[in-house]
Coordinates of C-alpha atoms in Angstrom, one line a residue:
Chain A
X20 CA -37.0 -8.9 -5.5
X21 CA -34.5 -7.2 -3.2
X22 CA -33.3 -3.8 -4.2
X23 CA -29.8 -2.9 -2.8
X24 CA -28.2 0.5 -2.7
X25 CA -24.5 0.7 -2.7
X26 CA -22.1 3.5 -1.9
X27 CA -18.8 3.1 -3.8
X28 CA -15.3 4.7 -3.5
X29 CA -12.8 4.4 -6.3
X30 CA -9.5 5.7 -7.5
X31 CA -10.4 6.0 -11.2
X32 CA -6.8 6.4 -12.4
X33 CA -6.7 3.0 -14.1
X34 CA -10.2 3.0 -15.5
X35 CA -12.1 4.2 -18.6
X36 CA -14.8 5.7 -16.3
X37 CA -17.9 4.5 -14.6
X38 CA -20.0 3.3 -17.5
X39 CA -19.7 -0.2 -18.8
X40 CA -18.4 -0.3 -22.4
X41 CA -19.4 -3.6 -24.0
X42 CA -17.4 -6.4 -22.5
X43 CA -14.6 -4.1 -21.4
X44 CA -13.1 -4.9 -18.1
X45 CA -11.7 -1.4 -17.7
X46 CA -14.8 0.4 -16.2
X47 CA -16.0 0.6 -12.6
X48 CA -19.5 -0.6 -13.5
X49 CA -18.1 -3.5 -15.4
X50 CA -15.8 -4.6 -12.5
X51 CA -18.7 -4.5 -10.0
X52 CA -21.2 -6.2 -12.2
X53 CA -18.8 -9.0 -12.9
X54 CA -18.3 -9.7 -9.2
X55 CA -22.0 -9.4 -8.4
X56 CA -22.9 -11.8 -11.2
X57 CA -20.3 -14.3 -9.8
X58 CA -21.6 -13.9 -6.3
X59 CA -25.3 -14.3 -7.1
X60 CA -24.9 -16.9 -9.9
X61 CA -27.0 -14.8 -12.4
X62 CA -26.3 -11.7 -14.5
X63 CA -26.6 -8.5 -12.4
X64 CA -27.0 -5.0 -13.8
X65 CA -26.3 -2.0 -11.7
X66 CA -27.7 1.4 -12.1
X67 CA -25.3 4.2 -11.2
X68 CA -26.4 7.7 -10.2
X69 CA -24.6 8.9 -13.3
X70 CA -21.3 8.5 -15.2
X71 CA -18.0 9.6 -14.1
X72 CA -15.2 10.4 -16.6
X73 CA -12.2 8.2 -17.5
X74 CA -9.6 8.9 -14.8
X75 CA -12.0 10.7 -12.4
X76 CA -12.5 9.4 -8.8
X77 CA -15.4 8.9 -6.4
X78 CA -15.7 9.0 -2.6
X79 CA -19.4 8.4 -2.7
X80 CA -20.8 7.2 -6.0
X81 CA -24.2 5.5 -5.5
X82 CA -25.7 2.6 -7.5
X83 CA -28.5 0.1 -7.0
X84 CA -29.2 -3.4 -8.2
X85 CA -31.9 -6.0 -7.9
X86 CA -31.3 -9.6 -6.8
X87 CA -33.1 -12.7 -5.6
X88 CA -30.0 -13.6 -3.6
X89 CA -30.6 -14.3 0.1
X90 CA -27.1 -13.4 1.2
X91 CA -26.8 -11.0 4.1
X92 CA -25.6 -7.5 3.3
X93 CA -22.4 -7.8 5.5
X94 CA -21.5 -11.0 3.6
X95 CA -22.1 -9.4 0.3
X96 CA -20.0 -6.4 1.2
X97 CA -17.2 -8.7 2.4
X98 CA -17.3 -10.7 -0.8
X99 CA -17.3 -7.6 -3.0
X100 CA -14.4 -6.0 -1.2
X101 CA -12.4 -9.3 -1.3
X102 CA -12.7 -9.8 -5.0
X103 CA -12.9 -6.2 -6.4
X104 CA -9.6 -4.6 -7.4
X105 CA -8.1 -2.7 -4.4
X106 CA -8.8 0.6 -6.0
X107 CA -12.6 0.0 -5.9
X108 CA -14.2 -0.3 -2.5
X109 CA -17.9 -0.8 -1.5
X110 CA -18.3 1.4 1.5
X111 CA -21.9 0.6 2.4
X112 CA -24.8 -1.6 1.3
X113 CA -28.4 -0.8 2.3
X114 CA -31.7 -2.5 1.5
X115 CA -34.1 0.0 -0.1
X116 CA -37.7 0.0 -1.4
X117 CA -38.1 -1.7 -4.8
X118 CA -38.9 1.6 -6.5
X119 CA -35.6 3.2 -5.6
X120 CA -33.6 4.2 -8.7
X121 CA -30.1 5.5 -8.2
X122 CA -30.2 7.8 -11.3
X123 CA -33.9 9.0 -11.4
X124 CA -34.1 9.7 -7.7
X125 CA -30.8 11.5 -7.4
X126 CA -31.7 15.0 -6.1
X127 CA -28.3 16.5 -6.2
X128 CA -24.6 15.9 -6.2
X129 CA -21.4 17.1 -4.6
X130 CA -18.1 17.2 -6.5
X131 CA -14.6 18.3 -5.6
X132 CA -11.8 19.5 -7.8
X133 CA -8.3 19.9 -6.6
X134 CA -5.5 22.2 -7.9
X135 CA -1.9 21.8 -6.8
X136 CA -0.9 25.5 -6.9
X137 CA 2.8 25.7 -6.5
X138 CA 5.8 26.0 -8.9
X139 CA 7.2 22.8 -7.3
X140 CA 5.0 19.8 -8.1
X141 CA 3.9 17.2 -5.6
X142 CA 4.9 13.5 -5.9
X143 CA 1.8 12.5 -3.9
X144 CA -1.0 14.8 -5.2
X145 CA -0.1 14.5 -8.9
X146 CA -2.7 11.7 -9.5
X147 CA -5.4 13.5 -7.5
X148 CA -5.1 17.1 -8.6
X149 CA -4.2 19.4 -11.5
X150 CA -0.8 21.1 -11.3
X151 CA -1.2 24.8 -11.9
X152 CA 2.0 26.7 -11.0
X153 CA 0.9 30.3 -11.6
X154 CA -0.7 32.8 -9.2
X155 CA -4.4 32.5 -8.7
X156 CA -6.5 35.3 -7.2
X157 CA -9.1 33.6 -5.1
X158 CA -11.2 36.7 -4.7
X159 CA -11.6 37.0 -8.4
X160 CA -12.6 33.3 -8.7
X161 CA -15.1 33.7 -5.8
X162 CA -16.6 36.6 -7.7
X163 CA -17.0 34.4 -10.8
X164 CA -18.5 31.6 -8.6
X165 CA -21.3 33.9 -7.4
X166 CA -22.2 34.4 -11.1
X167 CA -22.1 30.6 -11.8
X168 CA -24.4 29.8 -8.8
X169 CA -28.1 29.7 -9.7
X170 CA -30.3 28.4 -12.5
X171 CA -28.8 29.0 -15.9
X172 CA -28.5 27.4 -19.3
X173 CA -25.0 25.9 -19.0
X174 CA -24.7 24.8 -22.6
X175 CA -21.6 27.0 -23.0
X176 CA -20.0 25.1 -20.1
X177 CA -20.5 21.7 -21.6
X178 CA -19.1 19.4 -24.3
X179 CA -22.6 18.5 -25.4
X180 CA -23.5 19.1 -29.1
X181 CA -26.8 21.0 -29.5
X182 CA -29.2 19.0 -27.4
X183 CA -33.0 18.5 -27.6
X184 CA -33.0 18.0 -23.8
X185 CA -32.9 21.0 -21.6
X186 CA -29.4 22.2 -20.7
X187 CA -30.7 24.4 -17.9
X188 CA -29.2 23.3 -14.5
X189 CA -29.1 24.7 -11.0
X190 CA -25.8 25.1 -9.1
X191 CA -26.5 25.6 -5.4
X192 CA -23.1 26.3 -4.1
X193 CA -19.4 26.6 -5.1
X194 CA -16.7 27.0 -2.4
X195 CA -13.0 27.5 -2.6
X196 CA -10.6 26.7 0.2
X197 CA -6.9 26.3 0.5
X198 CA -4.9 23.8 2.5
X199 CA -1.2 24.5 2.0
X200 CA -0.5 24.3 -1.7
X201 CA -3.8 22.5 -2.5
X202 CA -6.8 24.5 -3.6
X203 CA -10.1 22.7 -3.1
X204 CA -13.1 23.6 -5.2
X205 CA -16.4 22.2 -4.1
X206 CA -19.5 22.1 -6.3
X207 CA -23.0 21.3 -5.1
X208 CA -25.9 21.2 -7.6
X209 CA -29.0 19.4 -8.7
X210 CA -27.2 18.1 -11.7
X211 CA -24.3 18.8 -14.0
X212 CA -24.0 18.5 -17.8
X213 CA -21.3 16.4 -19.5
X214 CA -17.8 18.0 -18.6
X215 CA -19.6 20.9 -17.0
X216 CA -17.5 20.9 -13.8
X217 CA -14.2 20.5 -15.7
X218 CA -15.1 23.4 -18.0
X219 CA -16.3 25.7 -15.1
X220 CA -12.9 24.9 -13.5
X221 CA -10.9 25.8 -16.6
X222 CA -12.8 29.0 -16.8
X223 CA -12.3 29.8 -13.1
X224 CA -8.5 29.2 -13.5
X225 CA -8.4 31.7 -16.4
X226 CA -10.2 34.2 -14.2
X227 CA -8.0 33.5 -11.2
X228 CA -4.9 34.0 -13.4
X229 CA -6.2 37.3 -14.7
X230 CA -6.6 36.4 -18.4
X231 CA -10.4 36.6 -18.2
X232 CA -12.7 38.9 -16.3
X233 CA -15.3 37.5 -13.8
X234 CA -18.0 39.4 -15.8
X235 CA -17.2 37.2 -18.8
X236 CA -19.2 34.4 -17.1
X237 CA -22.4 36.4 -18.1
X238 CA -21.2 36.6 -21.7
X239 CA -20.7 32.8 -21.8
X240 CA -24.2 32.3 -20.5
X241 CA -25.5 34.6 -23.1
X242 CA -23.6 33.2 -26.1
X243 CA -23.9 29.6 -25.1
X244 CA -20.7 28.9 -27.1
X245 CA -18.4 26.3 -25.7
X246 CA -15.2 28.0 -27.1
X247 CA -16.0 31.2 -25.1
X248 CA -15.3 29.3 -21.9
X249 CA -12.0 28.0 -20.5
X250 CA -10.4 24.7 -21.2
X251 CA -11.6 21.3 -19.9
X252 CA -9.2 20.6 -17.0
X253 CA -7.8 17.0 -16.7
X254 CA -10.0 14.4 -15.0
X255 CA -7.6 13.3 -12.3
X256 CA -8.5 16.2 -10.1
X257 CA -12.2 15.4 -10.1
X258 CA -14.0 13.5 -7.3
X259 CA -17.7 12.6 -7.0
X260 CA -18.1 13.1 -3.2
X261 CA -21.7 12.5 -2.5
X262 CA -25.1 11.9 -4.2
X263 CA -28.1 13.3 -2.4
X264 CA -31.5 11.6 -2.3
X265 CA -34.7 13.0 -0.7
Chain B
X2 CA 33.6 22.7 -5.9
X3 CA 30.0 23.6 -5.0
X4 CA 28.3 21.4 -2.5
X5 CA 24.5 21.3 -3.0
X6 CA 22.0 19.9 -0.5
X7 CA 18.7 18.7 -1.9
X8 CA 15.4 17.9 -0.2
X9 CA 13.4 15.2 -2.1
X10 CA 9.9 14.0 -2.0
X11 CA 9.0 10.6 -3.5
X12 CA 6.2 8.1 -3.9
X13 CA 8.3 5.0 -3.6
X14 CA 5.6 2.6 -4.8
X15 CA 7.3 1.9 -8.1
X16 CA 10.9 1.8 -6.9
X17 CA 13.4 -0.7 -5.4
X18 CA 14.2 1.8 -2.7
X19 CA 16.6 4.8 -2.4
X20 CA 19.9 3.1 -2.9
X21 CA 21.4 2.7 -6.4
X22 CA 21.7 -0.9 -7.4
X23 CA 24.3 -1.2 -10.2
X24 CA 22.9 0.2 -13.4
X25 CA 19.3 -0.3 -12.3
X26 CA 17.0 2.4 -13.2
X27 CA 14.5 1.4 -10.5
X28 CA 16.0 3.3 -7.5
X29 CA 15.4 6.9 -6.5
X30 CA 19.1 7.6 -6.2
X31 CA 19.7 6.1 -9.7
X32 CA 17.0 8.3 -11.2
X33 CA 18.3 11.5 -9.7
X34 CA 22.0 10.7 -10.5
X35 CA 21.2 10.0 -14.1
X36 CA 19.4 13.4 -14.5
X37 CA 22.1 15.3 -12.7
X38 CA 24.8 13.7 -14.8
X39 CA 22.9 14.7 -18.0
X40 CA 22.5 18.2 -16.6
X41 CA 26.1 18.8 -15.7
X42 CA 27.7 16.7 -18.4
X43 CA 29.8 14.7 -16.0
X44 CA 29.0 11.8 -13.7
X45 CA 27.5 12.9 -10.5
X46 CA 27.2 10.8 -7.3
X47 CA 24.7 11.9 -4.6
X48 CA 25.0 11.0 -0.9
X49 CA 21.7 10.3 0.8
X50 CA 21.0 10.7 4.5
X51 CA 20.3 7.0 4.5
X52 CA 18.5 4.3 2.6
X53 CA 14.8 3.9 2.4
X54 CA 13.2 0.5 1.7
X55 CA 11.7 -0.7 -1.5
X56 CA 8.1 0.7 -1.6
X57 CA 8.6 3.2 1.2
X58 CA 8.0 6.9 0.6
X59 CA 9.7 10.2 1.6
X60 CA 8.4 13.7 2.2
X61 CA 11.8 15.0 3.1
X62 CA 14.7 12.8 2.2
X63 CA 18.0 14.8 2.1
X64 CA 21.0 14.3 -0.1
X65 CA 24.0 16.3 -1.3
X66 CA 26.3 16.3 -4.3
X67 CA 29.3 18.1 -5.5
X68 CA 29.6 19.8 -8.9
X69 CA 31.6 22.3 -11.0
X70 CA 28.4 23.4 -12.7
X71 CA 27.7 27.1 -12.7
X72 CA 23.9 26.7 -13.1
X73 CA 21.8 28.7 -10.7
X74 CA 19.9 26.6 -8.1
X75 CA 16.5 27.6 -9.5
X76 CA 17.4 26.5 -13.0
X77 CA 18.8 23.2 -11.6
X78 CA 15.6 22.5 -9.7
X79 CA 13.5 23.3 -12.7
X80 CA 15.6 21.0 -14.9
X81 CA 15.4 18.2 -12.3
X82 CA 11.6 18.4 -11.8
X83 CA 11.1 18.6 -15.6
X84 CA 13.0 15.4 -16.3
X85 CA 12.5 13.3 -13.2
X86 CA 9.6 10.9 -13.2
X87 CA 6.5 12.6 -11.7
X88 CA 6.7 10.5 -8.5
X89 CA 10.0 12.0 -7.6
X90 CA 10.2 15.8 -6.8
X91 CA 13.1 18.0 -5.7
X92 CA 11.4 20.3 -3.2
X93 CA 14.4 22.4 -2.4
X94 CA 18.1 23.0 -3.3
X95 CA 20.5 24.9 -1.1
X96 CA 24.2 25.7 -1.4
X97 CA 26.1 24.4 1.7
X98 CA 29.7 24.4 2.9
X99 CA 32.0 21.9 1.2
X100 CA 32.3 19.7 4.3
X101 CA 28.5 19.1 4.6
X102 CA 27.7 15.3 4.3
X103 CA 24.1 14.3 4.2
X104 CA 24.7 11.0 6.0
X105 CA 27.5 11.7 8.5
X106 CA 26.0 15.0 9.6
X107 CA 22.4 13.8 10.0
X108 CA 21.6 14.3 13.7
X109 CA 18.1 12.7 13.7
X110 CA 15.2 11.7 11.6
X111 CA 11.4 11.8 11.7
X112 CA 9.4 8.9 10.2
X113 CA 5.6 8.4 9.9
X114 CA 3.8 5.1 9.6
X115 CA 0.1 4.9 8.7
X116 CA -2.5 2.2 9.5
X117 CA -5.9 2.2 7.9
X118 CA -7.9 0.8 10.8
X119 CA -11.4 -0.1 9.6
X120 CA -13.0 -3.3 8.3
X121 CA -13.8 -1.6 5.0
X122 CA -10.6 -0.8 3.1
X123 CA -9.8 2.5 1.5
X124 CA -9.4 2.9 -2.3
X125 CA -7.1 5.9 -1.8
X126 CA -5.0 5.1 1.3
X127 CA -4.2 1.5 0.3
X128 CA -0.8 2.6 -1.3
X129 CA 0.1 4.8 1.6
X130 CA -0.9 2.7 4.7
X131 CA -1.2 -0.8 6.1
X132 CA -4.8 -2.1 6.3
X133 CA -5.5 -3.5 9.8
X134 CA -9.2 -4.2 10.2
X135 CA -9.2 -5.3 13.9
X136 CA -9.6 -3.3 17.1
X137 CA -6.5 -1.5 18.4
X138 CA -6.2 -0.2 21.9
X139 CA -4.3 3.1 21.6
X140 CA -3.7 3.3 25.4
X141 CA -1.9 0.0 25.4
X142 CA 0.2 1.0 22.4
X143 CA 1.1 4.3 24.1
X144 CA 2.2 2.4 27.2
X145 CA 4.5 0.3 24.9
X146 CA 5.8 3.5 23.2
X147 CA 6.9 4.9 26.6
X148 CA 9.0 1.7 26.9
X149 CA 10.5 2.0 23.4
X150 CA 11.5 5.7 23.9
X151 CA 15.0 6.1 25.3
X152 CA 18.5 4.7 24.6
X153 CA 18.4 0.9 24.2
X154 CA 20.0 -1.9 22.2
X155 CA 17.4 -2.4 19.5
X156 CA 19.0 -5.5 17.9
X157 CA 15.7 -7.5 18.6
X158 CA 13.8 -4.9 16.6
X159 CA 16.1 -5.2 13.6
X160 CA 16.6 -7.4 10.6
X161 CA 20.4 -7.1 11.0
X162 CA 22.4 -10.3 11.6
X163 CA 24.7 -10.1 14.6
X164 CA 26.7 -6.9 13.9
X165 CA 30.1 -5.7 15.0
X166 CA 28.8 -2.1 15.0
X167 CA 26.8 -0.9 17.9
X168 CA 23.0 -1.6 17.7
X169 CA 22.3 0.9 20.5
X170 CA 20.0 3.7 19.3
X171 CA 18.1 6.6 20.9
X172 CA 14.4 7.0 20.2
X173 CA 13.3 10.5 21.3
X174 CA 9.6 10.4 20.7
X175 CA 6.8 8.2 19.4
X176 CA 3.3 9.7 19.1
X177 CA 0.1 8.1 17.9
X178 CA -2.8 10.2 16.6
X179 CA -6.1 9.3 14.8
X180 CA -7.7 11.1 11.9
X181 CA -10.9 9.2 11.1
X182 CA -9.9 5.7 10.2
X183 CA -6.3 6.5 9.7
X184 CA -3.9 5.9 12.6
X185 CA -0.7 8.0 12.3
X186 CA 2.4 6.8 14.2
X187 CA 5.3 9.3 14.3
X188 CA 8.9 8.3 15.3
X189 CA 11.6 10.8 16.0
X190 CA 15.1 9.5 16.8
X191 CA 18.8 10.0 16.4
X192 CA 19.0 7.0 14.1
X193 CA 17.2 3.7 13.3
X194 CA 18.5 0.2 12.5
X195 CA 17.5 -1.7 9.3
X196 CA 13.8 -2.4 9.5
X197 CA 13.6 -1.1 13.0
X198 CA 10.5 1.1 12.5
X199 CA 8.6 -1.5 10.6
X200 CA 9.3 -4.1 13.4
X201 CA 8.5 -1.7 16.2
X202 CA 5.2 -1.1 14.3
X203 CA 4.4 -4.8 14.0
X204 CA 5.1 -5.2 17.7
X205 CA 2.9 -2.2 18.6
X206 CA 0.0 -3.7 16.5
X207 CA 0.2 -7.0 18.4
X208 CA 0.1 -5.0 21.7
X209 CA -2.8 -2.9 20.5
X210 CA -4.6 -6.0 19.4
X211 CA -4.1 -7.6 22.8
X212 CA -2.0 -10.6 21.7
X213 CA 1.1 -9.2 23.4
X214 CA 1.5 -7.3 26.7
X215 CA 3.2 -3.8 26.7
X216 CA 5.7 -5.2 29.3
X217 CA 6.9 -7.7 26.7
X218 CA 8.9 -4.8 25.2
X219 CA 11.4 -5.1 28.1
X220 CA 11.7 -8.8 27.4
X221 CA 12.6 -8.2 23.7
X222 CA 15.3 -5.6 24.8
X223 CA 16.6 -8.2 27.2
X224 CA 16.7 -11.2 24.8
X225 CA 17.7 -9.2 21.7
X226 CA 16.0 -12.0 19.6
X227 CA 14.3 -10.8 16.4
X228 CA 11.6 -13.5 16.5
X229 CA 10.4 -12.3 20.0
X230 CA 9.2 -9.1 18.4
X231 CA 6.2 -8.6 16.0
X232 CA 6.2 -8.9 12.3
X233 CA 7.8 -6.5 9.8
X234 CA 4.8 -4.5 8.6
X235 CA 4.7 -3.7 4.8
X236 CA 6.8 -0.8 3.5
X237 CA 4.0 1.1 1.8
X238 CA 2.8 2.7 5.1
X239 CA 6.3 4.2 5.8
X240 CA 7.3 7.8 5.1
X241 CA 10.7 9.5 5.8
X242 CA 9.4 12.9 6.8
X243 CA 12.4 14.9 7.8
X244 CA 16.1 14.7 8.4
X245 CA 17.6 16.9 11.1
X246 CA 21.0 18.7 10.9
X247 CA 22.6 20.7 13.7

C-alpha cells in the first residue's frame, strides 16, 4: 500500500473546519476525501495533523492517505487541484514510509494570527484578520508572551471541559511583528489545546490594551479557570502555517 | 456648499464595477451614494475619478461630493464605514475647494495588475490575481514595456469602438517585480482607455510566453487593430492604487 503525505493550503472562510462531519460537504477533509475517492475509484480516508476551526485558514496543513492507486504524484496533484474548489489547493504530494501518520508523528506546529490595528478597517484584510481599532502596547504583550512560553498546564486557555488527558503543553516561541497596520502574532509549539491560540490571543489583546496586567498570566495558569483569561478571538485571523515532523 | 474629497478602498469581487447603474445596488458608487444620502437626509451624487471594471479592486479610488451637511469629517467617515458593506472602506475624507472635480482634475493614475505565476494555484491569491502557470520571460516583457511607455495612439489596446475623441494617451512608467510566485505589474500614466491595462497585460503575457515578439508592439500601434493585441485578462487581478492631483 502506498502512503502519501499531502501539504494543503486553504481559505477556510466558507467551511465548517477541517474535520469531516458525517456526509457534510462543508469541511476541508470532506472535500478532499470526495475527490480522492473519485480519483482512485475506492473510498479514501485522510488523516490530518489535527483539526482547524470553522473559518480558520491553512498555508501548510498536512495529511496522509493510503492507496493502491498507481497514479504518479504529479498526475494526482493535477487531478486534485483541477477538481477541488479554488479555495483549497494541494501544494505538495510526497511518498512516505507506510508507518507515517500525520497526527501521531506531528512534532510541532506553527500558527499565525493577524490583527488589523487601525480605526479605519481594511476592505482586503477583513477576512484574514481581526479588526482591533484601539491602541495596543507591544512591549506589554511581549512581556506576557515570555510568561506564556514554556511548559505549563494550559487548561485555563482552552475551551475544553475538565479532561482526563493531560492539558500540559509546551509553547516554544511567540513573536509579534508589525507590517503597517497589520500585527502578526506567530506561535510555535509542540501542540495546542482546543481554542488555545484564540484564547491566548484574546488575553494578549487585553494586556496590550491595558485592561489586564502581564503578571495576570501567572494567575490564569494557577487557577486554570477559563473565564479568568481573555475572550476567544474570531477564527478568520488564524492560519495553520506549518506542521513539523522529525 | 462644502466639497468633500474621499479616498476609497474596495474589494470589487462582488460588484458590477464603480459606476452606478440605475437603481442597482451592486455598484460601489451606488452603495456609497445610498449611505451618504441617508446620512445627510438629501440625495447625494458622488463624482469618481473614473470607472473601474466589474470585479476590479481599488486601494485608492478618489471621489468628491457636495453637501450642506454640517457633520464633522471624522463623524462622516465613522458613519460611512459603519454602514457600508465591509468590502468598501472610506480611508480618508478631506475638505477641498468648491471647484475641485475628482474626474476633471485627475492628473494621472497608478494601477497594479497581479499574476500568480506557478503551476500550483494559490487558495488566497486567486481572487486578487490571474493564474498563469507557464514560464514568463521578464526581460522580454520589460523590452515590450519600454515600447509601451510614451505618448501613443492606444486604440489597438482598447475595447473602444472607433471614437471621435482622441485615443492618444501617455504612459509614464511600467514596472515589473516578483515576490515569490506573484508577479506585480505597475502602470503609471496620465490616463488610460477602456480596458487598456487589461489588454496591455494580455499582450505582455504573450510576449513573456514567447508567442509574440516585443517588436510587435510597434505593429499594434501602427495598425490600431484590437485583434492584433493580446487578450483582455480577467478583472480580478486589477487594482486602482492611486489617483494623482496637481
